[in-house]
JSON list of C-alpha atoms in Angstrom, two decimals:
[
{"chain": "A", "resi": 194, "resn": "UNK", "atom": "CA", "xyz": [73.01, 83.35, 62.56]},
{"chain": "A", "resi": 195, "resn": "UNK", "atom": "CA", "xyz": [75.27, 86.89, 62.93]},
{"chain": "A", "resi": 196, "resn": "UNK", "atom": "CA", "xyz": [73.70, 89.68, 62.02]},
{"chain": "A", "resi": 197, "resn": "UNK", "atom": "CA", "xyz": [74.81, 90.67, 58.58]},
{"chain": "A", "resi": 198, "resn": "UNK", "atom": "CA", "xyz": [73.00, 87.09, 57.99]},
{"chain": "A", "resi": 199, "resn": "UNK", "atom": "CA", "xyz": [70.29, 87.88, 59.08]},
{"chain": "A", "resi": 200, "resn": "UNK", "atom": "CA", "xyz": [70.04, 91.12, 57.44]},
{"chain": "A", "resi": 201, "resn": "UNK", "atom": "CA", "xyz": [71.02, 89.69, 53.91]},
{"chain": "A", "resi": 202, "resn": "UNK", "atom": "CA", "xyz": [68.23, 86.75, 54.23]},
{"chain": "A", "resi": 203, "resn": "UNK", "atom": "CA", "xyz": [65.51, 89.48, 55.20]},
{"chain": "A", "resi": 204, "resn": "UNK", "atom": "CA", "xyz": [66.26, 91.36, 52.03]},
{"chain": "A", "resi": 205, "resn": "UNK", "atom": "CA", "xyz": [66.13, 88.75, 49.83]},
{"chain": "A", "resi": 206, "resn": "UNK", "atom": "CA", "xyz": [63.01, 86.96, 50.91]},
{"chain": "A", "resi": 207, "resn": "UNK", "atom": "CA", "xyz": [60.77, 90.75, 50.75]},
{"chain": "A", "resi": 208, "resn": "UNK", "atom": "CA", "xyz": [59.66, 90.55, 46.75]},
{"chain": "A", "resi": 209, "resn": "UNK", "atom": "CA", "xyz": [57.39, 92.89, 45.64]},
{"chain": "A", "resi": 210, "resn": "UNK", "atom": "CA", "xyz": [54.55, 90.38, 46.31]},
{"chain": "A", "resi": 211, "resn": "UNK", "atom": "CA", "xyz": [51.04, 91.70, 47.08]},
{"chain": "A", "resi": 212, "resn": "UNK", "atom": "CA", "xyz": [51.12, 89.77, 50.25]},
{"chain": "A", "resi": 213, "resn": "UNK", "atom": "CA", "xyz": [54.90, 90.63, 51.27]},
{"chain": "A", "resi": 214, "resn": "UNK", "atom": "CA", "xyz": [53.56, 94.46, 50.64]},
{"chain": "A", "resi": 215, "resn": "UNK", "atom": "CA", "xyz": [49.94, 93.48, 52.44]},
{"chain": "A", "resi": 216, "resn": "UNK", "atom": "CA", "xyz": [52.11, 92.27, 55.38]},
{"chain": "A", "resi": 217, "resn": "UNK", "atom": "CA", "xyz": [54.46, 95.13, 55.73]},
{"chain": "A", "resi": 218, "resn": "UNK", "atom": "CA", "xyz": [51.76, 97.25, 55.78]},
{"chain": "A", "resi": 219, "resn": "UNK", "atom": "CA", "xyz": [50.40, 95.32, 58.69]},
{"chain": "A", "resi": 220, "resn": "UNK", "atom": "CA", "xyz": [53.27, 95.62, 60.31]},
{"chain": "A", "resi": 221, "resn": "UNK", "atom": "CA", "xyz": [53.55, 99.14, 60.01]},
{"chain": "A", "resi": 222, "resn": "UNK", "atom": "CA", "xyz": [49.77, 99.89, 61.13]},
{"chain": "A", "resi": 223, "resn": "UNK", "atom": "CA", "xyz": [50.34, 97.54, 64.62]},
{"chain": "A", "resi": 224, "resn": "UNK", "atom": "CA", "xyz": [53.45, 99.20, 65.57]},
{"chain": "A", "resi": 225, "resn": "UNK", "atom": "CA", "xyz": [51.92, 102.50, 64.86]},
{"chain": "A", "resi": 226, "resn": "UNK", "atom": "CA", "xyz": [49.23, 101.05, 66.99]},
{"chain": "A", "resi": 227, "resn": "UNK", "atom": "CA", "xyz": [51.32, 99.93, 69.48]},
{"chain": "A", "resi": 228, "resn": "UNK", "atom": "CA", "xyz": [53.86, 103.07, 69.79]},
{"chain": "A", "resi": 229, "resn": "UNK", "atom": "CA", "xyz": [50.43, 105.29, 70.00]},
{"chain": "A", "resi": 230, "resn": "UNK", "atom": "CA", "xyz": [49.15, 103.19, 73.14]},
{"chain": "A", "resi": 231, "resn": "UNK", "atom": "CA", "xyz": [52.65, 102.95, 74.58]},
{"chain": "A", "resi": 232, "resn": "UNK", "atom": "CA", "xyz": [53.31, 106.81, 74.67]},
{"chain": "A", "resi": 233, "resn": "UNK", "atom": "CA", "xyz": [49.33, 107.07, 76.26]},
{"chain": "A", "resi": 234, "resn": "UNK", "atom": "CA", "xyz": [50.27, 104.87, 79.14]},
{"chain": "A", "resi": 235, "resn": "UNK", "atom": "CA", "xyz": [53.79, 106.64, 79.63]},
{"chain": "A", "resi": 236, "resn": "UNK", "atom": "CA", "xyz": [52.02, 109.95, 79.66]},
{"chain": "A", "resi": 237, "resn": "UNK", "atom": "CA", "xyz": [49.56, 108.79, 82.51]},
{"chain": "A", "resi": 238, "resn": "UNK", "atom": "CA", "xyz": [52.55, 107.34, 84.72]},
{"chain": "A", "resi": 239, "resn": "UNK", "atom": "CA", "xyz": [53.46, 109.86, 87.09]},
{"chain": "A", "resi": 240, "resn": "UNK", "atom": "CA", "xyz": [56.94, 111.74, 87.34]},
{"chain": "A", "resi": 241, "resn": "UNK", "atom": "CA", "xyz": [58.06, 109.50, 90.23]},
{"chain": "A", "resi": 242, "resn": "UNK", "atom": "CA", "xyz": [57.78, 106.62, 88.21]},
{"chain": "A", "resi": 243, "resn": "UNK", "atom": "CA", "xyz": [59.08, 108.05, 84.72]},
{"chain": "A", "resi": 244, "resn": "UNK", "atom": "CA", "xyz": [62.21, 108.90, 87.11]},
{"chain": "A", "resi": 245, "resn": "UNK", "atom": "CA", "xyz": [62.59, 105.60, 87.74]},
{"chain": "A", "resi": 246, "resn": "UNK", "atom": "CA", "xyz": [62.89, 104.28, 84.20]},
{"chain": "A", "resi": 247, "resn": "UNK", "atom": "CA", "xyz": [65.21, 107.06, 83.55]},
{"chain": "A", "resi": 248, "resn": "UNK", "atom": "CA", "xyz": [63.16, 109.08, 81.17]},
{"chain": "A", "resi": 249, "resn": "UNK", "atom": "CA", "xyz": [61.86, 112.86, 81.16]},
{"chain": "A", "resi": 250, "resn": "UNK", "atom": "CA", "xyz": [58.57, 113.52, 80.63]},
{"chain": "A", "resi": 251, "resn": "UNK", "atom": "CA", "xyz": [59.58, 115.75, 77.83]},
{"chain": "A", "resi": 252, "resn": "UNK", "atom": "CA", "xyz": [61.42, 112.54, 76.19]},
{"chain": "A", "resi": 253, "resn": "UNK", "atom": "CA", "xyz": [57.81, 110.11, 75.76]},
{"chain": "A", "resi": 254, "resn": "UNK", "atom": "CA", "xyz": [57.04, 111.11, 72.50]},
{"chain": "A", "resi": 255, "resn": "UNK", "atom": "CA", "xyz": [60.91, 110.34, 71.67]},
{"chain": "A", "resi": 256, "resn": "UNK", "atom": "CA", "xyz": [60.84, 106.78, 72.87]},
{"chain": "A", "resi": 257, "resn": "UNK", "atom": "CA", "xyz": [57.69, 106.33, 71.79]},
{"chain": "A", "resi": 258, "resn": "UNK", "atom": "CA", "xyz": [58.41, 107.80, 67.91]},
{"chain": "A", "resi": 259, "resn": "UNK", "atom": "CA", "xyz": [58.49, 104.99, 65.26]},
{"chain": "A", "resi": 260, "resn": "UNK", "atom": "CA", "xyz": [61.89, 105.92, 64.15]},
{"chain": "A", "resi": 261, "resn": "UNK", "atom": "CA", "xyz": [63.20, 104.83, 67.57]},
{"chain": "A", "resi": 262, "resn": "UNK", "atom": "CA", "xyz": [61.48, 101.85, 67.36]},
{"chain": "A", "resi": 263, "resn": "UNK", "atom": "CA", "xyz": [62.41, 101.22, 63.68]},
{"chain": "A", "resi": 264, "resn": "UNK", "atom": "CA", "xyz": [66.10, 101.68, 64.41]},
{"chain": "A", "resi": 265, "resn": "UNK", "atom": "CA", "xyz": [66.82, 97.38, 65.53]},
{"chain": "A", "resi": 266, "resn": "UNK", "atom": "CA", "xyz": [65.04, 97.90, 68.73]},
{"chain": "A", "resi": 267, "resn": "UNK", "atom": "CA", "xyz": [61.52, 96.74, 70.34]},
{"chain": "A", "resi": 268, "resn": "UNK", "atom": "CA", "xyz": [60.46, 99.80, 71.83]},
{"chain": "A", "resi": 269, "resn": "UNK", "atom": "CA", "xyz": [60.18, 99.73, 75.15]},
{"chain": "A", "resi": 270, "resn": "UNK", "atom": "CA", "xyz": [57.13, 97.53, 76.39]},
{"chain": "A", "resi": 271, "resn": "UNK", "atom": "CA", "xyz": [56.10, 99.66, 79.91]},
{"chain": "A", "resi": 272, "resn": "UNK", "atom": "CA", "xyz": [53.13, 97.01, 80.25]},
{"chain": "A", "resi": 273, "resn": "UNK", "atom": "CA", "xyz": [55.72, 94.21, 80.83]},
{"chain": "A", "resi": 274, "resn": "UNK", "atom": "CA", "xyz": [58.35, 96.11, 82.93]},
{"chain": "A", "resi": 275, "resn": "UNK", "atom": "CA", "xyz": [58.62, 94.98, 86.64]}
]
C-alpha cells in the first residue's frame, strides 16, 4: 500500500465516534507519556554518549517534542538503540 493509500484509508475510517475520539485521546496521552520518559532518559545520558547519537544536549527537548514525533516519524526509542 503507497503512502497516499494509506493516508486516504486513515482519514476515512476516523468518524467522529466516541470510541474513535476515546482512542485518539489514548493515543495522544501514551505518546505524551512516552516523549516525557524519553527526553528524562536522554537528559541522564552523559555528553559522551549524546555525541554519539549525534545530538546536542541543547537539542533533547527538540527530539523529544511531540511535534517531531507527530511529523510521520516514531521518535527515537533510546531504550532500544544498540
Amino acid at each position: 500500500m503507497t503512502t497516499l493509500e494509506h493516508t486516504a484509508y486513515e482519514t476515512g475510517r476516523a468518524g467522529f465516534s466516541l470510541t474513535g475520539f476515546a482512542g485518539r485521546a489514548l493515543r495522544l496521552v501514551y505518546r505524551a507519556m512516552r516523549m516525557r520518559s524519553d527526553r528524562a532518559a536522554m537528559q541522564a545520558m552523559p555528553d559522551y554518549l549524546l555525541k554519539d547519537m549525534g545530538i546536542a544536549r541543547s537539542e533533547i527537548d527538540h527530539y523529544t517534542s511531540m511535534h517531531y514525533a507527530a511529523s510521520g516519524a516514531d521518535g527515537m526509542d533510546i531504550r532500544n538503540a544498540g
